[in-house]
């Protein structure tokens, strides 16, 4: 199988390494808006470097899109018009209109689009999903989701990111839907920019919280911050009337108990998303290869990204207007 990969930043280079070592991938071509960066990634992985036009002209069997967010929708549409299956890192676009336009291209062409919500391929989230779906927790009543980055991103990234809800918490919104099998119907969200000045300058927040009501009455909270000095912390706790379970609670969780005699804090807390979710990133790309080969149904199509984005949009509106917002206010 011949795969073209577009975007050779940190996650793109990781994807290139995974694909270069995949037994079903016989040839890998990488492209980037920065030709020098593409050449470095190519040398590192044994791939061929090309421009985006050259990559499409080479006639790959599929494309993997890990470029800057602003380019996602256009590249998805281009892949669809070329009849190519595509894997794309989230988001499809930073707004509903751009997302819907790209999905229309994919659906009109009848091609495959798999979205990179890697938590669906994490062993802990998968186990929690099975516990919920099998009834092991009983009636689910409370979910608590946490995503905490150890340090803020570069200031230049913030205006391009879409904000904390669309860029970061969107993973929690997708995980919440996937694990519980329920839809979010209403949100009440707030945020604080009481961190570095770059958040205020970008109109973003450094810390956010949302109360989410699911369609069966289950209540969920989702919190995120860019300033968690203890380390990278991603967890989900699910409580039912029979039992409760936690995802992401392990020996590298950057959390210290204040109780006497409790274990010491982790010697090596998770430093970032790539280290924490490396096995999940590998698994989602393996799934994409199997989808392209016709061995597996698409595990996370573009409509899943649309649903999560609608929740993020509702949170942004709630934060700005200081009121509960129904997700149904955002059609599509």
CSV table of C-alpha atoms in Angstrom, one decimal:
chain,number,residue,atom,x,y,z
A,1,UNK,CA,0.0,0.0,0.0
A,2,UNK,CA,1.3,3.5,-0.9
A,3,UNK,CA,0.4,6.2,1.5
A,4,UNK,CA,0.9,9.9,1.3
A,5,UNK,CA,1.3,11.9,4.6
A,6,UNK,CA,0.8,15.7,4.7
A,7,UNK,CA,2.2,17.6,7.6
A,8,UNK,CA,5.5,16.7,9.3
A,9,UNK,CA,5.3,18.5,12.6
A,10,UNK,CA,5.5,16.6,15.8
A,11,UNK,CA,2.4,14.4,15.4
A,12,UNK,CA,2.9,14.1,11.6
A,13,UNK,CA,6.5,12.8,12.1
A,14,UNK,CA,5.2,10.3,14.7
A,15,UNK,CA,2.6,9.1,12.2
A,16,UNK,CA,5.3,8.9,9.5
A,17,UNK,CA,7.4,6.6,11.7
A,18,UNK,CA,4.4,4.4,12.5
A,19,UNK,CA,3.4,4.1,8.8
A,20,UNK,CA,7.0,3.5,7.7
A,21,UNK,CA,7.2,0.5,10.0
A,22,UNK,CA,3.8,-0.9,9.1
A,23,UNK,CA,4.0,-4.2,7.3
A,24,UNK,CA,1.2,-3.3,4.9
A,25,UNK,CA,2.7,0.0,3.8
A,26,UNK,CA,5.1,-0.5,1.0
A,27,UNK,CA,5.8,3.2,0.2
A,28,UNK,CA,5.4,6.4,2.1
A,29,UNK,CA,5.6,9.9,0.6
A,30,UNK,CA,5.6,12.9,3.0
A,31,UNK,CA,4.9,16.6,2.3
A,32,UNK,CA,4.8,19.7,4.3
A,33,UNK,CA,4.3,23.5,3.7
A,34,UNK,CA,8.0,23.7,4.8
A,35,UNK,CA,10.0,21.6,2.3
A,36,UNK,CA,13.0,21.4,4.7
A,37,UNK,CA,10.8,19.9,7.5
A,38,UNK,CA,9.4,17.4,5.0
A,39,UNK,CA,13.0,16.4,4.0
A,40,UNK,CA,14.0,15.9,7.6
A,41,UNK,CA,11.0,13.7,8.3
A,42,UNK,CA,11.6,11.7,5.1
A,43,UNK,CA,15.3,11.1,6.0
A,44,UNK,CA,14.2,10.1,9.5
A,45,UNK,CA,11.7,7.5,8.3
A,46,UNK,CA,13.0,6.4,4.9
A,47,UNK,CA,10.1,8.0,3.1
A,48,UNK,CA,10.2,10.1,-0.1
A,49,UNK,CA,9.8,13.9,0.3
A,50,UNK,CA,7.4,15.8,-2.1
A,51,UNK,CA,5.2,18.8,-2.4
A,52,UNK,CA,1.5,18.4,-1.8
A,53,UNK,CA,0.9,18.5,-5.5
A,54,UNK,CA,3.5,15.9,-6.2
A,55,UNK,CA,2.1,13.7,-3.5
A,56,UNK,CA,-1.4,13.7,-5.1
A,57,UNK,CA,0.1,13.3,-8.5
A,58,UNK,CA,2.0,10.2,-7.4
A,59,UNK,CA,-1.3,8.4,-7.0
A,60,UNK,CA,-1.2,7.0,-3.4
A,61,UNK,CA,-3.7,4.5,-2.2
A,62,UNK,CA,-4.6,6.8,0.8
A,63,UNK,CA,-3.6,10.0,2.5
A,64,UNK,CA,-3.0,10.9,6.1
A,65,UNK,CA,-3.5,14.6,7.0
A,66,UNK,CA,-1.6,16.0,9.9
A,67,UNK,CA,-1.1,19.5,8.6
A,68,UNK,CA,-2.0,22.8,10.2
A,69,UNK,CA,-5.6,22.9,11.2
A,70,UNK,CA,-6.5,25.6,8.6
A,71,UNK,CA,-5.5,23.3,5.8
A,72,UNK,CA,-7.5,20.2,6.9
A,73,UNK,CA,-10.9,20.9,5.2
A,74,UNK,CA,-9.2,21.7,1.9
A,75,UNK,CA,-7.1,18.6,1.9
A,76,UNK,CA,-10.0,16.4,2.9
A,77,UNK,CA,-12.0,17.8,0.0
A,78,UNK,CA,-9.0,17.3,-2.4
A,79,UNK,CA,-8.6,13.7,-1.3
A,80,UNK,CA,-12.3,13.1,-1.7
A,81,UNK,CA,-12.3,14.5,-5.3
A,82,UNK,CA,-9.3,12.2,-6.0
A,83,UNK,CA,-11.3,9.2,-4.8
A,84,UNK,CA,-8.8,8.6,-1.9
A,85,UNK,CA,-9.5,7.4,1.6
A,86,UNK,CA,-8.2,9.9,4.1
A,87,UNK,CA,-7.3,9.9,7.7
A,88,UNK,CA,-7.3,13.4,9.3
A,89,UNK,CA,-6.3,14.7,12.7
A,90,UNK,CA,-9.1,16.6,14.4
A,91,UNK,CA,-10.6,19.0,13.7
A,92,UNK,CA,-12.0,18.9,10.2
A,93,UNK,CA,-12.4,22.7,10.5
A,94,UNK,CA,-12.8,25.2,13.2
A,95,UNK,CA,-16.4,26.1,12.4
A,96,UNK,CA,-19.5,24.2,11.5
A,97,UNK,CA,-19.8,25.6,7.9
A,98,UNK,CA,-16.3,24.5,7.0
A,99,UNK,CA,-16.9,21.1,8.6
A,100,UNK,CA,-20.1,20.5,6.8
A,101,UNK,CA,-18.6,21.6,3.4
A,102,UNK,CA,-15.8,19.1,3.8
A,103,UNK,CA,-18.2,16.3,4.8
A,104,UNK,CA,-20.4,17.1,1.8
A,105,UNK,CA,-17.3,16.5,-0.4
A,106,UNK,CA,-16.6,13.2,1.2
A,107,UNK,CA,-20.2,12.0,1.1
A,108,UNK,CA,-20.6,13.2,-2.5
A,109,UNK,CA,-17.5,11.3,-3.6
A,110,UNK,CA,-18.4,8.2,-1.5
A,111,UNK,CA,-14.9,8.0,0.0
A,112,UNK,CA,-13.7,7.2,3.5
A,113,UNK,CA,-12.8,9.8,6.1
A,114,UNK,CA,-11.5,8.6,9.4
A,115,UNK,CA,-10.9,11.2,12.1
A,116,UNK,CA,-8.1,11.1,14.7
A,117,UNK,CA,-9.9,10.8,18.0
A,118,UNK,CA,-7.1,8.6,19.4
A,119,UNK,CA,-8.8,8.1,22.8
A,120,UNK,CA,-11.2,5.7,21.1
A,121,UNK,CA,-8.1,3.4,20.7
A,122,UNK,CA,-6.8,3.7,24.2
A,123,UNK,CA,-7.1,0.5,26.3
A,124,UNK,CA,-8.5,2.3,29.3
A,125,UNK,CA,-11.3,4.2,27.5
A,126,UNK,CA,-12.2,1.0,25.6
A,127,UNK,CA,-12.4,-1.0,28.9
A,128,UNK,CA,-14.6,1.7,30.5
A,129,UNK,CA,-16.9,1.7,27.4
A,130,UNK,CA,-17.3,-2.0,27.8
A,131,UNK,CA,-18.1,-1.7,31.5
A,132,UNK,CA,-20.8,1.0,30.8
A,133,UNK,CA,-22.3,-0.8,27.8
A,134,UNK,CA,-22.4,-4.2,29.5
A,135,UNK,CA,-24.3,-2.7,32.5
A,136,UNK,CA,-21.4,-3.3,34.9
A,137,UNK,CA,-21.8,0.1,36.5
A,138,UNK,CA,-25.6,-0.1,36.6
A,139,UNK,CA,-27.4,3.1,35.8
A,140,UNK,CA,-24.8,5.7,34.9
A,141,UNK,CA,-25.4,9.0,36.8
A,142,UNK,CA,-22.2,10.9,36.8
A,143,UNK,CA,-19.1,11.3,34.6
A,144,UNK,CA,-16.1,13.5,35.3
A,145,UNK,CA,-13.6,14.2,32.5
A,146,UNK,CA,-10.3,15.9,33.0
A,147,UNK,CA,-7.7,17.1,30.4
A,148,UNK,CA,-4.7,19.1,31.8
A,149,UNK,CA,-1.7,20.1,29.7
A,150,UNK,CA,1.5,20.6,31.6
A,151,UNK,CA,2.4,23.9,29.9
A,152,UNK,CA,0.8,26.4,27.5
A,153,UNK,CA,1.4,26.1,23.8
A,154,UNK,CA,3.3,28.8,21.9
A,155,UNK,CA,1.5,32.1,21.8
A,156,UNK,CA,1.3,32.0,18.0
A,157,UNK,CA,-0.7,28.8,18.2
A,158,UNK,CA,-3.6,30.1,20.3
A,159,UNK,CA,-5.3,32.3,17.6
A,160,UNK,CA,-5.1,29.3,15.2
A,161,UNK,CA,-6.3,26.7,17.6
A,162,UNK,CA,-10.0,27.5,17.8
A,163,UNK,CA,-9.9,27.9,21.6
A,164,UNK,CA,-9.7,25.5,24.5
A,165,UNK,CA,-13.2,23.9,23.9
A,166,UNK,CA,-12.6,23.2,20.2
A,167,UNK,CA,-8.9,22.3,20.4
A,168,UNK,CA,-8.7,20.5,23.7
A,169,UNK,CA,-12.0,19.6,25.3
A,170,UNK,CA,-13.4,18.3,22.0
A,171,UNK,CA,-11.5,15.1,22.8
A,172,UNK,CA,-13.5,14.8,26.0
A,173,UNK,CA,-16.7,15.5,24.3
A,174,UNK,CA,-16.0,12.7,21.7
A,175,UNK,CA,-14.9,10.3,24.5
A,176,UNK,CA,-18.0,11.1,26.5
A,177,UNK,CA,-20.2,10.2,23.5
A,178,UNK,CA,-18.2,7.1,22.6
A,179,UNK,CA,-17.9,5.6,26.1
A,180,UNK,CA,-21.5,6.3,27.2
A,181,UNK,CA,-23.3,5.9,23.9
A,182,UNK,CA,-25.4,9.0,24.8
A,183,UNK,CA,-25.6,12.4,23.2
A,184,UNK,CA,-25.0,15.7,25.0
A,185,UNK,CA,-28.2,17.8,24.9
A,186,UNK,CA,-27.3,20.9,26.9
A,187,UNK,CA,-24.2,22.6,28.2
A,188,UNK,CA,-23.3,25.3,30.8
A,189,UNK,CA,-19.7,26.4,30.4
A,190,UNK,CA,-17.4,29.0,31.8
A,191,UNK,CA,-13.7,29.7,31.5
A,192,UNK,CA,-10.9,31.8,33.1
A,193,UNK,CA,-8.1,33.7,31.4
A,194,UNK,CA,-6.4,34.3,34.7
A,195,UNK,CA,-3.2,32.8,33.3
A,196,UNK,CA,-0.5,34.1,31.0
A,197,UNK,CA,-1.5,37.3,29.1
A,198,UNK,CA,-1.4,35.5,25.8
A,199,UNK,CA,-4.7,33.9,26.5
A,200,UNK,CA,-6.5,37.2,27.0
A,201,UNK,CA,-4.8,38.6,23.9
A,202,UNK,CA,-6.0,35.7,21.8
A,203,UNK,CA,-9.6,35.9,23.3
A,204,UNK,CA,-9.1,32.4,24.7
A,205,UNK,CA,-9.1,30.9,28.2
A,206,UNK,CA,-6.4,29.0,30.1
A,207,UNK,CA,-8.8,27.0,32.1
A,208,UNK,CA,-12.4,25.9,31.3
A,209,UNK,CA,-15.2,23.9,32.9
A,210,UNK,CA,-18.5,22.6,31.5
A,211,UNK,CA,-21.5,21.0,32.9
A,212,UNK,CA,-23.0,18.7,30.3
A,213,UNK,CA,-26.4,17.0,30.4
A,214,UNK,CA,-26.8,13.8,28.4
A,215,UNK,CA,-30.0,12.7,26.7
A,216,UNK,CA,-30.8,10.1,29.5
A,217,UNK,CA,-30.3,12.6,32.3
A,218,UNK,CA,-26.7,11.6,33.1
A,219,UNK,CA,-24.7,14.6,34.3
A,220,UNK,CA,-21.1,15.1,33.2
A,221,UNK,CA,-18.4,17.6,34.0
A,222,UNK,CA,-15.5,18.3,31.7
A,223,UNK,CA,-12.5,20.5,32.8
A,224,UNK,CA,-9.4,21.5,31.0
A,225,UNK,CA,-6.3,23.7,31.7
A,226,UNK,CA,-3.2,24.6,29.8
A,227,UNK,CA,-1.2,25.2,33.1
A,228,UNK,CA,-0.9,21.9,35.0
A,229,UNK,CA,2.6,22.0,36.3
A,230,UNK,CA,2.4,18.5,37.7
A,231,UNK,CA,2.3,16.9,34.2
A,232,UNK,CA,0.0,15.8,31.5
A,233,UNK,CA,-3.2,14.5,33.1
A,234,UNK,CA,-6.1,12.9,31.2
A,235,UNK,CA,-8.7,11.0,33.1
A,236,UNK,CA,-12.4,10.0,33.0
A,237,UNK,CA,-14.4,8.8,36.0
A,238,UNK,CA,-17.7,7.1,35.5
A,239,UNK,CA,-20.1,6.4,38.4
A,240,UNK,CA,-23.2,4.3,38.4
A,241,UNK,CA,-25.6,3.0,41.0
A,242,UNK,CA,-23.7,-0.3,41.1
A,243,UNK,CA,-20.0,0.6,40.7
A,244,UNK,CA,-17.6,3.2,39.4
A,245,UNK,CA,-14.5,3.1,37.2
A,246,UNK,CA,-11.6,5.5,36.4
A,247,UNK,CA,-9.7,5.8,33.1
A,248,UNK,CA,-6.1,7.2,33.3
A,249,UNK,CA,-5.5,6.5,36.9
A,250,UNK,CA,-2.1,4.8,37.0
A,251,UNK,CA,1.5,4.9,38.2
A,252,UNK,CA,2.3,7.9,35.9
A,253,UNK,CA,-0.8,10.0,36.7
A,254,UNK,CA,0.4,13.4,37.9
A,255,UNK,CA,-1.7,13.4,41.0
A,256,UNK,CA,-0.6,13.3,44.7
A,257,UNK,CA,-2.8,12.1,47.5
A,258,UNK,CA,-2.8,14.3,50.6
A,259,UNK,CA,-3.8,11.3,52.8
A,260,UNK,CA,-1.4,10.1,55.4
A,261,UNK,CA,0.5,7.0,54.2
A,262,UNK,CA,-0.6,7.4,50.6
A,263,UNK,CA,1.8,6.4,47.8
A,264,UNK,CA,4.4,8.9,46.8
A,265,UNK,CA,3.8,11.1,43.6
A,266,UNK,CA,4.9,9.5,40.4
A,267,UNK,CA,8.7,9.7,39.7
A,268,UNK,CA,8.0,10.0,36.0
A,269,UNK,CA,4.6,11.7,35.3
A,270,UNK,CA,3.3,11.8,31.8
A,271,UNK,CA,5.1,14.8,30.1
A,272,UNK,CA,2.6,15.1,27.2
A,273,UNK,CA,-0.1,13.7,24.9
A,274,UNK,CA,2.2,11.8,22.6
A,275,UNK,CA,3.8,9.8,25.4
A,276,UNK,CA,0.5,9.2,27.1
A,277,UNK,CA,-1.3,8.1,24.0
A,278,UNK,CA,1.4,6.6,21.8
A,279,UNK,CA,-0.2,3.1,21.7
A,280,UNK,CA,-3.5,4.6,20.8
A,281,UNK,CA,-2.0,6.7,18.0
A,282,UNK,CA,-0.4,3.5,16.6
A,283,UNK,CA,-3.7,1.6,16.9
A,284,UNK,CA,-5.8,4.2,15.1
A,285,UNK,CA,-3.4,4.2,12.1
A,286,UNK,CA,-3.4,0.5,12.0
A,287,UNK,CA,-7.2,0.6,11.9
A,288,UNK,CA,-7.0,3.1,9.0
A,289,UNK,CA,-4.8,0.8,7.0
A,290,UNK,CA,-7.2,-2.0,7.7
A,291,UNK,CA,-10.1,0.2,6.6
A,292,UNK,CA,-8.3,1.0,3.3
A,293,UNK,CA,-7.7,-2.7,2.8
A,294,UNK,CA,-11.4,-3.4,3.3
A,295,UNK,CA,-10.8,-5.4,6.4
A,296,UNK,CA,-12.5,-3.1,8.9
A,297,UNK,CA,-15.5,-0.7,9.0
A,298,UNK,CA,-14.6,2.9,9.6
A,299,UNK,CA,-14.3,3.3,13.4
A,300,UNK,CA,-14.6,7.1,13.5
A,301,UNK,CA,-16.0,8.8,10.5
A,302,UNK,CA,-16.3,12.5,9.9
A,303,UNK,CA,-19.8,12.8,11.4
A,304,UNK,CA,-18.3,11.9,14.8
A,305,UNK,CA,-16.1,15.1,14.5
A,306,UNK,CA,-19.2,17.1,13.7
A,307,UNK,CA,-21.1,15.9,16.8
A,308,UNK,CA,-18.1,16.8,19.1
A,309,UNK,CA,-17.7,20.2,17.4
A,310,UNK,CA,-21.4,21.0,18.0
A,311,UNK,CA,-20.8,20.4,21.7
A,312,UNK,CA,-17.7,22.6,21.7
A,313,UNK,CA,-19.6,25.4,19.8
A,314,UNK,CA,-22.4,25.2,22.4
A,315,UNK,CA,-19.8,25.6,25.2
A,316,UNK,CA,-18.3,28.7,23.5
A,317,UNK,CA,-21.7,30.3,23.2
A,318,UNK,CA,-22.5,29.4,26.8
A,319,UNK,CA,-19.2,30.9,28.0
A,320,UNK,CA,-19.8,34.2,26.1
A,321,UNK,CA,-23.5,34.5,26.9
A,322,UNK,CA,-23.4,33.1,30.4
A,323,UNK,CA,-26.4,30.8,30.0
A,324,UNK,CA,-27.2,27.2,29.4
A,325,UNK,CA,-27.1,26.3,25.7
A,326,UNK,CA,-28.9,23.5,24.0
A,327,UNK,CA,-26.7,21.7,21.5
A,328,UNK,CA,-29.7,21.7,19.1
A,329,UNK,CA,-29.0,25.4,18.6
A,330,UNK,CA,-26.2,24.3,16.3
A,331,UNK,CA,-27.7,22.4,13.3
A,332,UNK,CA,-25.8,20.2,10.9
